[in-house]
Each structure stands twice: as structure tokens, then as C-alpha cells.
Amino acid sequence: MILPLLACIGLMWILKYGTILNRPRSYLCSLHPIIKELFSCSLCLGFWSGAAVGTFCWKYCHMGAEAVLFPLASAALSWFCDCLCDYIQLQQLRAERDLDTKK
């Protein structure tokens, strides 16, 4: 169960931040405001990533009834990991700013 959840987080990050997907993501976001909101929300994108990976695992990896709850777990974990990375980046920026002001 851990590997598929990590795959969901990776899929969410690639879809949300991957530079190789900038052009297709921009095109899709220009189609409708809801699609733009989807690609800016790690909770939403994590849910749909979990739905896709959960469906794959249910069909090919013999995942049982937990496949129904898998998108919810993926959404929560994707959101948590995205917020954690944002927090780490914020602390890094603060530390760099503090170093620059001490010079």
C-alpha cells in the first residue's frame, strides 16, 4: 500500500509542477476555470491521482475493497506532502534572507 501511495504523490507533483508538462497543463487550464483550479490544488489533484492509481491497482494488482478509500488517502497524503515541501522551502528562504541581512 505504501508504494502506490508514493506513486500518487509523485503523479500529483509531476502533474502540478513538472516543467515538461507546462505546455499541456497551460492548454488544459485555459479550457475551463475548474481545470485550472484542479491543477492548482494538491488535495484535488491527489484525489484524482489516487483514483487513477487505485483503479489500476484494483484491476491489475488485486487490491481489494481498500481501493474505494484509496483516493481519499491519496488526497490527504498528497496535500500533507505538498504543504510540508512548501514549509521547508519557506524556512529555506527565511534562512537565506537572514544570512543576507547579516552580511
CSV table of C-alpha atoms in Angstrom, one decimal:
chain,number,residue,atom,x,y,z
A,1,MET,CA,0.0,0.0,0.0
A,2,ILE,CA,2.9,2.4,0.6
A,3,LEU,CA,4.3,2.1,-2.9
A,4,PRO,CA,1.0,3.0,-4.6
A,5,LEU,CA,0.5,6.0,-2.3
A,6,LEU,CA,4.0,7.2,-3.0
A,7,ALA,CA,3.2,6.8,-6.7
A,8,CYS,CA,0.1,9.0,-6.2
A,9,ILE,CA,2.3,11.7,-4.6
A,10,GLY,CA,4.8,11.5,-7.4
A,11,LEU,CA,2.0,11.7,-10.0
A,12,MET,CA,0.5,14.7,-8.3
A,13,TRP,CA,3.8,16.5,-8.2
A,14,ILE,CA,4.5,15.8,-11.8
A,15,LEU,CA,1.1,16.9,-12.9
A,16,LYS,CA,1.2,20.1,-10.8
A,17,TYR,CA,4.9,21.1,-11.0
A,18,GLY,CA,6.6,19.1,-13.8
A,19,THR,CA,8.2,21.5,-16.3
A,20,ILE,CA,7.9,19.0,-19.1
A,21,LEU,CA,4.1,19.3,-18.8
A,22,ASN,CA,4.0,23.1,-18.8
A,23,ARG,CA,2.6,23.4,-22.3
A,24,PRO,CA,-0.2,20.7,-22.0
A,25,ARG,CA,-1.0,21.9,-18.5
A,26,SER,CA,-1.4,25.5,-19.7
A,27,TYR,CA,-3.6,24.4,-22.6
A,28,LEU,CA,-5.8,22.3,-20.3
A,29,CYS,CA,-6.1,25.1,-17.7
A,30,SER,CA,-7.1,27.5,-20.4
A,31,LEU,CA,-10.1,25.3,-21.3
A,32,HIS,CA,-12.1,25.8,-18.1
A,33,PRO,CA,-11.6,27.5,-14.7
A,34,ILE,CA,-12.4,24.3,-12.9
A,35,ILE,CA,-9.5,22.5,-14.7
A,36,LYS,CA,-7.2,25.4,-13.7
A,37,GLU,CA,-8.4,25.0,-10.1
A,38,LEU,CA,-7.7,21.3,-10.2
A,39,PHE,CA,-4.1,21.8,-11.3
A,40,SER,CA,-3.5,24.3,-8.5
A,41,CYS,CA,-4.9,22.2,-5.7
A,42,SER,CA,-2.8,19.3,-4.3
A,43,LEU,CA,-5.8,17.9,-2.4
A,44,CYS,CA,-7.9,17.7,-5.6
A,45,LEU,CA,-5.1,16.5,-7.8
A,46,GLY,CA,-4.1,14.0,-5.2
A,47,PHE,CA,-7.6,12.6,-5.1
A,48,TRP,CA,-7.8,12.1,-8.9
A,49,SER,CA,-4.3,10.7,-8.9
A,50,GLY,CA,-5.4,8.3,-6.2
A,51,ALA,CA,-8.5,7.3,-8.2
A,52,ALA,CA,-6.3,6.5,-11.2
A,53,VAL,CA,-3.7,4.6,-9.3
A,54,GLY,CA,-6.3,2.9,-7.2
A,55,THR,CA,-8.2,1.8,-10.3
A,56,PHE,CA,-5.0,0.4,-11.8
A,57,CYS,CA,-4.1,-1.4,-8.6
A,58,TRP,CA,-7.6,-2.8,-8.2
A,59,LYS,CA,-7.6,-4.2,-11.7
A,60,TYR,CA,-4.0,-5.4,-12.1
A,61,CYS,CA,-2.6,-5.7,-8.5
A,62,HIS,CA,-5.5,-7.4,-6.9
A,63,MET,CA,-6.2,-4.6,-4.4
A,64,GLY,CA,-9.4,-5.3,-2.6
A,65,ALA,CA,-12.1,-3.1,-1.1
A,66,GLU,CA,-9.5,-0.6,0.1
A,67,ALA,CA,-9.4,0.7,-3.5
A,68,VAL,CA,-12.6,2.6,-2.6
A,69,LEU,CA,-10.8,4.5,0.1
A,70,PHE,CA,-7.5,4.8,-1.7
A,71,PRO,CA,-8.3,8.2,-3.4
A,72,LEU,CA,-9.1,9.7,0.0
A,73,ALA,CA,-5.8,8.5,1.5
A,74,SER,CA,-4.0,9.8,-1.6
A,75,ALA,CA,-5.6,13.2,-1.3
A,76,ALA,CA,-4.7,13.6,2.3
A,77,LEU,CA,-1.1,12.4,1.9
A,78,SER,CA,-0.6,14.4,-1.3
A,79,TRP,CA,-1.8,17.6,0.5
A,80,PHE,CA,0.3,16.9,3.5
A,81,CYS,CA,3.5,16.3,1.5
A,82,ASP,CA,2.9,19.3,-0.7
A,83,CYS,CA,2.4,21.5,2.4
A,84,LEU,CA,5.4,20.0,4.0
A,85,CYS,CA,7.6,20.9,1.0
A,86,ASP,CA,6.1,24.4,0.9
A,87,TYR,CA,7.0,24.8,4.6
A,88,ILE,CA,10.6,23.5,4.1
A,89,GLN,CA,11.0,25.9,1.1
A,90,LEU,CA,9.7,28.8,3.2
A,91,GLN,CA,12.2,28.0,6.0
A,92,GLN,CA,15.0,27.9,3.5
A,93,LEU,CA,14.1,31.3,2.1
A,94,ARG,CA,13.9,32.7,5.6
A,95,ALA,CA,17.3,31.3,6.4
A,96,GLU,CA,18.8,32.7,3.2
A,97,ARG,CA,17.2,36.1,3.9
A,98,ASP,CA,18.6,36.1,7.4
A,99,LEU,CA,22.1,35.3,6.1
A,100,ASP,CA,21.9,38.1,3.6
A,101,THR,CA,20.8,40.7,6.2
A,102,LYS,CA,23.8,39.7,8.5
A,103,LYS,CA,26.3,40.5,5.7
